[in-house]
PDB file of C-alpha atoms in Angstrom:
ATOM      1  CA  UNK A1076     115.472  10.517   4.240  1.00  0.00           C
ATOM      2  CA  UNK A1077     117.766  12.204   2.994  1.00  0.00           C
ATOM      3  CA  UNK A1078     117.912  13.752  -0.345  1.00  0.00           C
ATOM      4  CA  UNK A1079     119.639  11.118  -2.383  1.00  0.00           C
ATOM      5  CA  UNK A1080     116.459   9.019  -1.628  1.00  0.00           C
ATOM      6  CA  UNK A1081     114.145  11.856  -1.865  1.00  0.00           C
ATOM      7  CA  UNK A1082     115.925  12.646  -5.951  1.00  0.00           C
ATOM      8  CA  UNK A1083     115.824   8.524  -6.970  1.00  0.00           C
ATOM      9  CA  UNK A1084     111.837   8.695  -5.647  1.00  0.00           C
ATOM     10  CA  UNK A1085     110.938  11.752  -7.806  1.00  0.00           C
ATOM     11  CA  UNK A1086     112.714   9.791 -10.712  1.00  0.00           C
ATOM     12  CA  UNK A1087     111.042   6.438 -10.005  1.00  0.00           C
ATOM     13  CA  UNK A1088     107.189   8.429  -9.485  1.00  0.00           C
ATOM     14  CA  UNK A1089     108.299  10.381 -12.762  1.00  0.00           C
ATOM     15  CA  UNK A1090     108.985   8.097 -15.042  1.00  0.00           C
ATOM     16  CA  UNK A1091     105.800   5.771 -14.106  1.00  0.00           C
ATOM     17  CA  UNK A1092     103.447   8.658 -14.641  1.00  0.00           C
ATOM     18  CA  UNK A1093     105.210   9.335 -18.035  1.00  0.00           C
ATOM     19  CA  UNK A1094     106.205   5.574 -19.446  1.00  0.00           C
ATOM     20  CA  UNK A1095     103.086   3.465 -18.271  1.00  0.00           C
ATOM     21  CA  UNK A1096     100.536   5.573 -16.880  1.00  0.00           C
ATOM     22  CA  UNK A1097      99.038   6.287 -20.653  1.00  0.00           C
ATOM     23  CA  UNK A1098      98.675   2.910 -21.313  1.00  0.00           C
ATOM     24  CA  UNK A1099      96.741   1.995 -17.788  1.00  0.00           C
ATOM     25  CA  UNK A1100      93.997   4.698 -18.811  1.00  0.00           C
ATOM     26  CA  UNK A1101      94.120   3.684 -21.998  1.00  0.00           C
ATOM     27  CA  UNK A1102      93.008   0.242 -21.526  1.00  0.00           C
ATOM     28  CA  UNK A1103      90.519   1.969 -18.967  1.00  0.00           C
ATOM     29  CA  UNK A1104      88.765   3.516 -22.067  1.00  0.00           C
ATOM     30  CA  UNK A1105      88.130   0.650 -24.193  1.00  0.00           C
ATOM     31  CA  UNK A1106      86.495  -0.880 -20.961  1.00  0.00           C
ATOM     32  CA  UNK A1107      84.746   1.621 -20.697  1.00  0.00           C
ATOM     33  CA  UNK A1108      85.749   2.713 -17.197  1.00  0.00           C
ATOM     34  CA  UNK A1109      85.928   6.248 -18.421  1.00  0.00           C
ATOM     35  CA  UNK A1110      83.002   8.090 -18.912  1.00  0.00           C
ATOM     36  CA  UNK A1111      83.184  11.588 -17.233  1.00  0.00           C
ATOM     37  CA  UNK A1112      86.166  13.177 -15.546  1.00  0.00           C
ATOM     38  CA  UNK A1113      84.842  12.088 -12.362  1.00  0.00           C
ATOM     39  CA  UNK A1114      86.050   8.449 -13.783  1.00  0.00           C
ATOM     40  CA  UNK A1115      89.119   9.815 -14.710  1.00  0.00           C
ATOM     41  CA  UNK A1116      89.823  10.933 -11.272  1.00  0.00           C
ATOM     42  CA  UNK A1117      89.404   7.881 -10.021  1.00  0.00           C
ATOM     43  CA  UNK A1118      91.094   5.680 -12.266  1.00  0.00           C
ATOM     44  CA  UNK A1119      94.623   8.348 -12.100  1.00  0.00           C
ATOM     45  CA  UNK A1120      94.388   8.285  -8.401  1.00  0.00           C
ATOM     46  CA  UNK A1121      93.980   4.382  -8.302  1.00  0.00           C
ATOM     47  CA  UNK A1122      96.703   3.453  -9.922  1.00  0.00           C
ATOM     48  CA  UNK A1123      99.037   6.200  -8.462  1.00  0.00           C
ATOM     49  CA  UNK A1124      97.913   4.264  -5.302  1.00  0.00           C
ATOM     50  CA  UNK A1125      98.345   1.607  -6.116  1.00  0.00           C
ATOM     51  CA  UNK A1126     101.944   2.386  -7.235  1.00  0.00           C
ATOM     52  CA  UNK A1127     103.295   4.549  -4.402  1.00  0.00           C
ATOM     53  CA  UNK A1128     102.184   1.561  -2.134  1.00  0.00           C
ATOM     54  CA  UNK A1129     103.438  -1.420  -4.709  1.00  0.00           C
ATOM     55  CA  UNK A1130     107.016   0.670  -3.904  1.00  0.00           C
ATOM     56  CA  UNK A1131     106.519   1.074  -0.511  1.00  0.00           C
ATOM     57  CA  UNK A1132     106.460   5.262  -0.504  1.00  0.00           C
ATOM     58  CA  UNK A1133     103.479   5.848   1.164  1.00  0.00           C
ATOM     59  CA  UNK A1134     104.816   6.435   4.822  1.00  0.00           C
ATOM     60  CA  UNK A1135     106.574   9.830   2.917  1.00  0.00           C
ATOM     61  CA  UNK A1136     104.356  10.394  -0.483  1.00  0.00           C
ATOM     62  CA  UNK A1137     100.794  11.389  -0.063  1.00  0.00           C
ATOM     63  CA  UNK A1138      98.226  11.847  -2.724  1.00  0.00           C
ATOM     64  CA  UNK A1139      95.177  14.277  -2.580  1.00  0.00           C
ATOM     65  CA  UNK A1140      92.371  15.492  -4.365  1.00  0.00           C
ATOM     66  CA  UNK A1141      90.968  18.758  -5.311  1.00  0.00           C
ATOM     67  CA  UNK A1142      93.222  20.001  -2.969  1.00  0.00           C
ATOM     68  CA  UNK A1143      92.861  23.517  -2.021  1.00  0.00           C
ATOM     69  CA  UNK A1144      96.162  25.593  -2.651  1.00  0.00           C
ATOM     70  CA  UNK A1145      96.783  29.077  -2.050  1.00  0.00           C
ATOM     71  CA  UNK A1146      97.165  31.545   1.178  1.00  0.00           C
ATOM     72  CA  UNK A1147      94.273  34.104   0.333  1.00  0.00           C
ATOM     73  CA  UNK A1148      90.920  33.044  -1.029  1.00  0.00           C
ATOM     74  CA  UNK A1149      91.172  34.868  -4.482  1.00  0.00           C
ATOM     75  CA  UNK A1150      94.304  32.732  -5.312  1.00  0.00           C
ATOM     76  CA  UNK A1151      93.384  29.843  -3.964  1.00  0.00           C
ATOM     77  CA  UNK A1152      93.513  26.809  -6.715  1.00  0.00           C
ATOM     78  CA  UNK A1153      92.245  23.165  -6.567  1.00  0.00           C
ATOM     79  CA  UNK A1154      94.516  20.725  -8.761  1.00  0.00           C
ATOM     80  CA  UNK A1155      93.157  17.923  -9.347  1.00  0.00           C
ATOM     81  CA  UNK A1156      95.604  15.574  -7.930  1.00  0.00           C
ATOM     82  CA  UNK A1157      98.821  16.804  -6.202  1.00  0.00           C
ATOM     83  CA  UNK A1158     100.917  14.255  -5.596  1.00  0.00           C
ATOM     84  CA  UNK A1159     102.717  15.565  -2.003  1.00  0.00           C
ATOM     85  CA  UNK A1160     106.248  14.803  -0.067  1.00  0.00           C
ATOM     86  CA  UNK A1161     106.409  14.665   3.801  1.00  0.00           C
ATOM     87  CA  UNK A1162     109.836  15.343   5.117  1.00  0.00           C
ATOM     88  CA  UNK A1163     111.289  13.161   7.530  1.00  0.00           C
ATOM     89  CA  UNK A1164     111.083  15.271  10.961  1.00  0.00           C
ATOM     90  CA  UNK A1165     114.870  15.653  11.633  1.00  0.00           C
ATOM     91  CA  UNK A1166     114.506  17.738   7.886  1.00  0.00           C
ATOM     92  CA  UNK A1167     111.335  19.599   8.826  1.00  0.00           C
ATOM     93  CA  UNK A1168     111.669  23.460   8.955  1.00  0.00           C
ATOM     94  CA  UNK A1169     109.371  25.984  10.072  1.00  0.00           C
ATOM     95  CA  UNK A1170     107.025  26.045   7.362  1.00  0.00           C
ATOM     96  CA  UNK A1171     107.989  23.960   4.812  1.00  0.00           C
ATOM     97  CA  UNK A1172     107.022  20.539   6.405  1.00  0.00           C
ATOM     98  CA  UNK A1173     104.998  19.537   3.601  1.00  0.00           C
ATOM     99  CA  UNK A1174     105.621  19.973  -0.555  1.00  0.00           C
ATOM    100  CA  UNK A1175     103.894  19.500  -3.609  1.00  0.00           C
ATOM    101  CA  UNK A1176     105.984  17.934  -6.127  1.00  0.00           C
ATOM    102  CA  UNK A1177     103.304  16.609  -8.927  1.00  0.00           C
ATOM    103  CA  UNK A1178     100.489  18.250 -10.055  1.00  0.00           C
ATOM    104  CA  UNK A1179      97.885  16.725 -12.538  1.00  0.00           C
ATOM    105  CA  UNK A1180      94.672  18.473 -14.052  1.00  0.00           C
ATOM    106  CA  UNK A1181      92.331  16.385 -15.185  1.00  0.00           C
ATOM    107  CA  UNK A1182      89.573  17.097 -18.326  1.00  0.00           C
ATOM    108  CA  UNK A1183      87.485  14.195 -19.592  1.00  0.00           C
ATOM    109  CA  UNK A1184      85.609  14.965 -23.057  1.00  0.00           C
ATOM    110  CA  UNK A1185      84.079  12.965 -26.140  1.00  0.00           C
ATOM    111  CA  UNK A1186      85.931  14.572 -28.562  1.00  0.00           C
ATOM    112  CA  UNK A1187      89.273  17.432 -28.452  1.00  0.00           C
ATOM    113  CA  UNK A1188      88.550  20.651 -26.936  1.00  0.00           C
ATOM    114  CA  UNK A1189      90.336  23.481 -27.753  1.00  0.00           C
ATOM    115  CA  UNK A1190      88.396  26.164 -25.457  1.00  0.00           C
ATOM    116  CA  UNK A1191      88.796  23.517 -22.353  1.00  0.00           C
ATOM    117  CA  UNK A1192      92.502  22.477 -23.147  1.00  0.00           C
ATOM    118  CA  UNK A1193      93.005  26.613 -23.149  1.00  0.00           C
ATOM    119  CA  UNK A1194      91.953  26.799 -19.588  1.00  0.00           C
ATOM    120  CA  UNK A1195      93.229  24.044 -17.647  1.00  0.00           C
ATOM    121  CA  UNK A1196      96.888  24.731 -19.223  1.00  0.00           C
ATOM    122  CA  UNK A1197      96.754  28.465 -18.160  1.00  0.00           C
ATOM    123  CA  UNK A1198      95.242  27.149 -14.501  1.00  0.00           C
ATOM    124  CA  UNK A1199      98.366  25.015 -14.434  1.00  0.00           C
ATOM    125  CA  UNK A1200     100.740  27.251 -15.997  1.00  0.00           C
ATOM    126  CA  UNK A1201      99.239  29.864 -12.949  1.00  0.00           C
ATOM    127  CA  UNK A1202     100.692  27.325 -10.642  1.00  0.00           C
ATOM    128  CA  UNK A1203     104.232  26.484 -11.962  1.00  0.00           C
ATOM    129  CA  UNK A1204     104.442  29.786 -11.693  1.00  0.00           C
ATOM    130  CA  UNK A1205     103.900  30.330  -8.496  1.00  0.00           C
ATOM    131  CA  UNK A1206     105.079  27.002  -6.875  1.00  0.00           C
ATOM    132  CA  UNK A1207     108.944  26.974  -8.254  1.00  0.00           C
ATOM    133  CA  UNK A1208     109.729  23.673  -6.322  1.00  0.00           C
ATOM    134  CA  UNK A1209     107.111  21.862  -8.515  1.00  0.00           C
ATOM    135  CA  UNK A1210     109.252  19.037 -10.099  1.00  0.00           C
ATOM    136  CA  UNK A1211     106.373  18.294 -12.556  1.00  0.00           C
ATOM    137  CA  UNK A1212     102.398  19.622 -14.019  1.00  0.00           C
ATOM    138  CA  UNK A1213     100.706  16.987 -16.285  1.00  0.00           C
ATOM    139  CA  UNK A1214      97.875  17.686 -18.063  1.00  0.00           C
ATOM    140  CA  UNK A1215      95.466  14.401 -18.943  1.00  0.00           C
ATOM    141  CA  UNK A1216      92.517  14.581 -21.423  1.00  0.00           C
ATOM    142  CA  UNK A1217      90.666  11.788 -21.978  1.00  0.00           C
ATOM    143  CA  UNK A1218      89.090  12.426 -25.111  1.00  0.00           C
ATOM    144  CA  UNK A1219      88.478   9.360 -27.511  1.00  0.00           C
ATOM    145  CA  UNK A1220      87.854  11.697 -30.868  1.00  0.00           C
ATOM    146  CA  UNK A1221      87.456   8.924 -33.939  1.00  0.00           C
ATOM    147  CA  UNK A1222      88.317  11.870 -35.803  1.00  0.00           C
ATOM    148  CA  UNK A1223      91.980  13.029 -34.203  1.00  0.00           C
ATOM    149  CA  UNK A1224      94.818   9.705 -33.259  1.00  0.00           C
ATOM    150  CA  UNK A1225      96.987  10.646 -30.278  1.00  0.00           C
ATOM    151  CA  UNK A1226      99.842  12.162 -31.556  1.00  0.00           C
ATOM    152  CA  UNK A1227      97.533  14.523 -33.311  1.00  0.00           C
ATOM    153  CA  UNK A1228      95.791  15.585 -29.993  1.00  0.00           C
ATOM    154  CA  UNK A1229      99.454  15.840 -28.074  1.00  0.00           C
ATOM    155  CA  UNK A1230     100.482  17.923 -31.074  1.00  0.00           C
ATOM    156  CA  UNK A1231      97.273  20.183 -30.502  1.00  0.00           C
ATOM    157  CA  UNK A1232      97.819  20.577 -26.784  1.00  0.00           C
ATOM    158  CA  UNK A1233     101.638  21.178 -27.263  1.00  0.00           C
ATOM    159  CA  UNK A1234     100.777  23.737 -29.186  1.00  0.00           C
ATOM    160  CA  UNK A1235      98.030  25.089 -26.999  1.00  0.00           C
ATOM    161  CA  UNK A1236     100.894  24.884 -23.878  1.00  0.00           C
ATOM    162  CA  UNK A1237     103.343  26.617 -26.063  1.00  0.00           C
ATOM    163  CA  UNK A1238     100.891  29.257 -26.860  1.00  0.00           C
ATOM    164  CA  UNK A1239      99.982  29.650 -23.607  1.00  0.00           C
ATOM    165  CA  UNK A1240     103.556  29.955 -22.147  1.00  0.00           C
ATOM    166  CA  UNK A1241     105.760  32.168 -23.793  1.00  0.00           C
ATOM    167  CA  UNK A1242     108.562  31.144 -22.063  1.00  0.00           C
ATOM    168  CA  UNK A1243     110.576  28.135 -22.407  1.00  0.00           C
ATOM    169  CA  UNK A1244     111.708  27.093 -18.874  1.00  0.00           C
ATOM    170  CA  UNK A1245     107.774  27.374 -17.476  1.00  0.00           C
ATOM    171  CA  UNK A1246     106.844  25.438 -21.221  1.00  0.00           C
ATOM    172  CA  UNK A1247     108.716  22.001 -19.954  1.00  0.00           C
ATOM    173  CA  UNK A1248     106.909  22.078 -16.661  1.00  0.00           C
ATOM    174  CA  UNK A1249     103.895  21.052 -18.273  1.00  0.00           C
ATOM    175  CA  UNK A1250     103.635  17.686 -20.246  1.00  0.00           C
ATOM    176  CA  UNK A1251     100.257  17.196 -21.915  1.00  0.00           C
ATOM    177  CA  UNK A1252      99.389  13.559 -21.978  1.00  0.00           C
ATOM    178  CA  UNK A1253      95.949  12.611 -24.515  1.00  0.00           C
ATOM    179  CA  UNK A1254      94.190   9.772 -23.624  1.00  0.00           C
ATOM    180  CA  UNK A1255      92.409   8.414 -27.057  1.00  0.00           C
ATOM    181  CA  UNK A1256      92.888   4.955 -27.346  1.00  0.00           C
ATOM    182  CA  UNK A1257      89.987   4.573 -29.487  1.00  0.00           C
ATOM    183  CA  UNK A1258      91.853   4.963 -32.762  1.00  0.00           C
ATOM    184  CA  UNK A1259      93.424   1.633 -32.112  1.00  0.00           C
ATOM    185  CA  UNK A1260      89.712  -0.210 -32.421  1.00  0.00           C
ATOM    186  CA  UNK A1261      88.576  -1.532 -35.796  1.00  0.00           C
ATOM    187  CA  UNK A1262      85.505  -2.521 -37.425  1.00  0.00           C
ATOM    188  CA  UNK A1263      82.422  -4.280 -35.512  1.00  0.00           C
ATOM    189  CA  UNK A1264      84.691  -3.913 -32.577  1.00  0.00           C
ATOM    190  CA  UNK A1265      84.421  -0.120 -32.771  1.00  0.00           C
ATOM    191  CA  UNK A1266      81.082   0.278 -33.158  1.00  0.00           C
ATOM    192  CA  UNK A1267      80.429  -1.774 -30.564  1.00  0.00           C
ATOM    193  CA  UNK A1268      82.711  -0.014 -27.883  1.00  0.00           C
ATOM    194  CA  UNK A1269      81.045   3.773 -29.560  1.00  0.00           C
ATOM    195  CA  UNK A1270      77.161   1.664 -29.102  1.00  0.00           C
ATOM    196  CA  UNK A1271      78.051   1.402 -25.599  1.00  0.00           C
ATOM    197  CA  UNK A1272      80.332   4.565 -24.606  1.00  0.00           C
ATOM    198  CA  UNK A1273      77.003   6.818 -25.182  1.00  0.00           C
ATOM    199  CA  UNK A1274      74.520   4.306 -24.009  1.00  0.00           C
ATOM    200  CA  UNK A1275      76.935   3.960 -20.987  1.00  0.00           C
ATOM    201  CA  UNK A1276      77.034   8.134 -20.815  1.00  0.00           C
ATOM    202  CA  UNK A1277      73.272   9.196 -20.860  1.00  0.00           C
ATOM    203  CA  UNK A1278      71.477   6.003 -19.260  1.00  0.00           C
ATOM    204  CA  UNK A1279      67.638   5.886 -20.209  1.00  0.00           C
ATOM    205  CA  UNK A1280      65.976   7.150 -16.986  1.00  0.00           C
ATOM    206  CA  UNK A1281      68.206  10.752 -17.384  1.00  0.00           C
ATOM    207  CA  UNK A1282      67.154  11.089 -21.475  1.00  0.00           C
TER     208      UNK A1282
END
């Protein structure tokens, strides 16, 4: 398990997250599978786990949910999802057996929320500065906002990221990813989707 294989596997996982995961999550959103942050976390974990297993990477690559990271209690952060790589026994170094390679922070709202976006970007910025060996961090925001398409949402998220991270080398380490598929649903289908979405988010017994 040499560094060449490791580098190639990083590229494969990175490509899946950046080129395919968003479309899969948009499909989940259209099918009303994402109604809360917990749902979003389940969907992201499911797609990543399925992909890693399909590539037969599971021996060295591991997914965790809400893993505490940091030595001191006051410094601990709890990224929503961490993708880690465990070194081959022959390559193990003292105190450096497992490396977090990708961090994913998740948020779900019924519409775009700038204060929430800023808070999560700061959390990722803190992690990116602390763990220099991280390859990439992602901020996935699922927000079926009827007044804002995905392109506009992505632009707003990038502007916010650039405000939070003043140095360019840190900015490139965090990639925002909006999930907002409802602008592709039109007419009666949209009305039907919106009605179901509202009903499912607030079951009658909880009103």
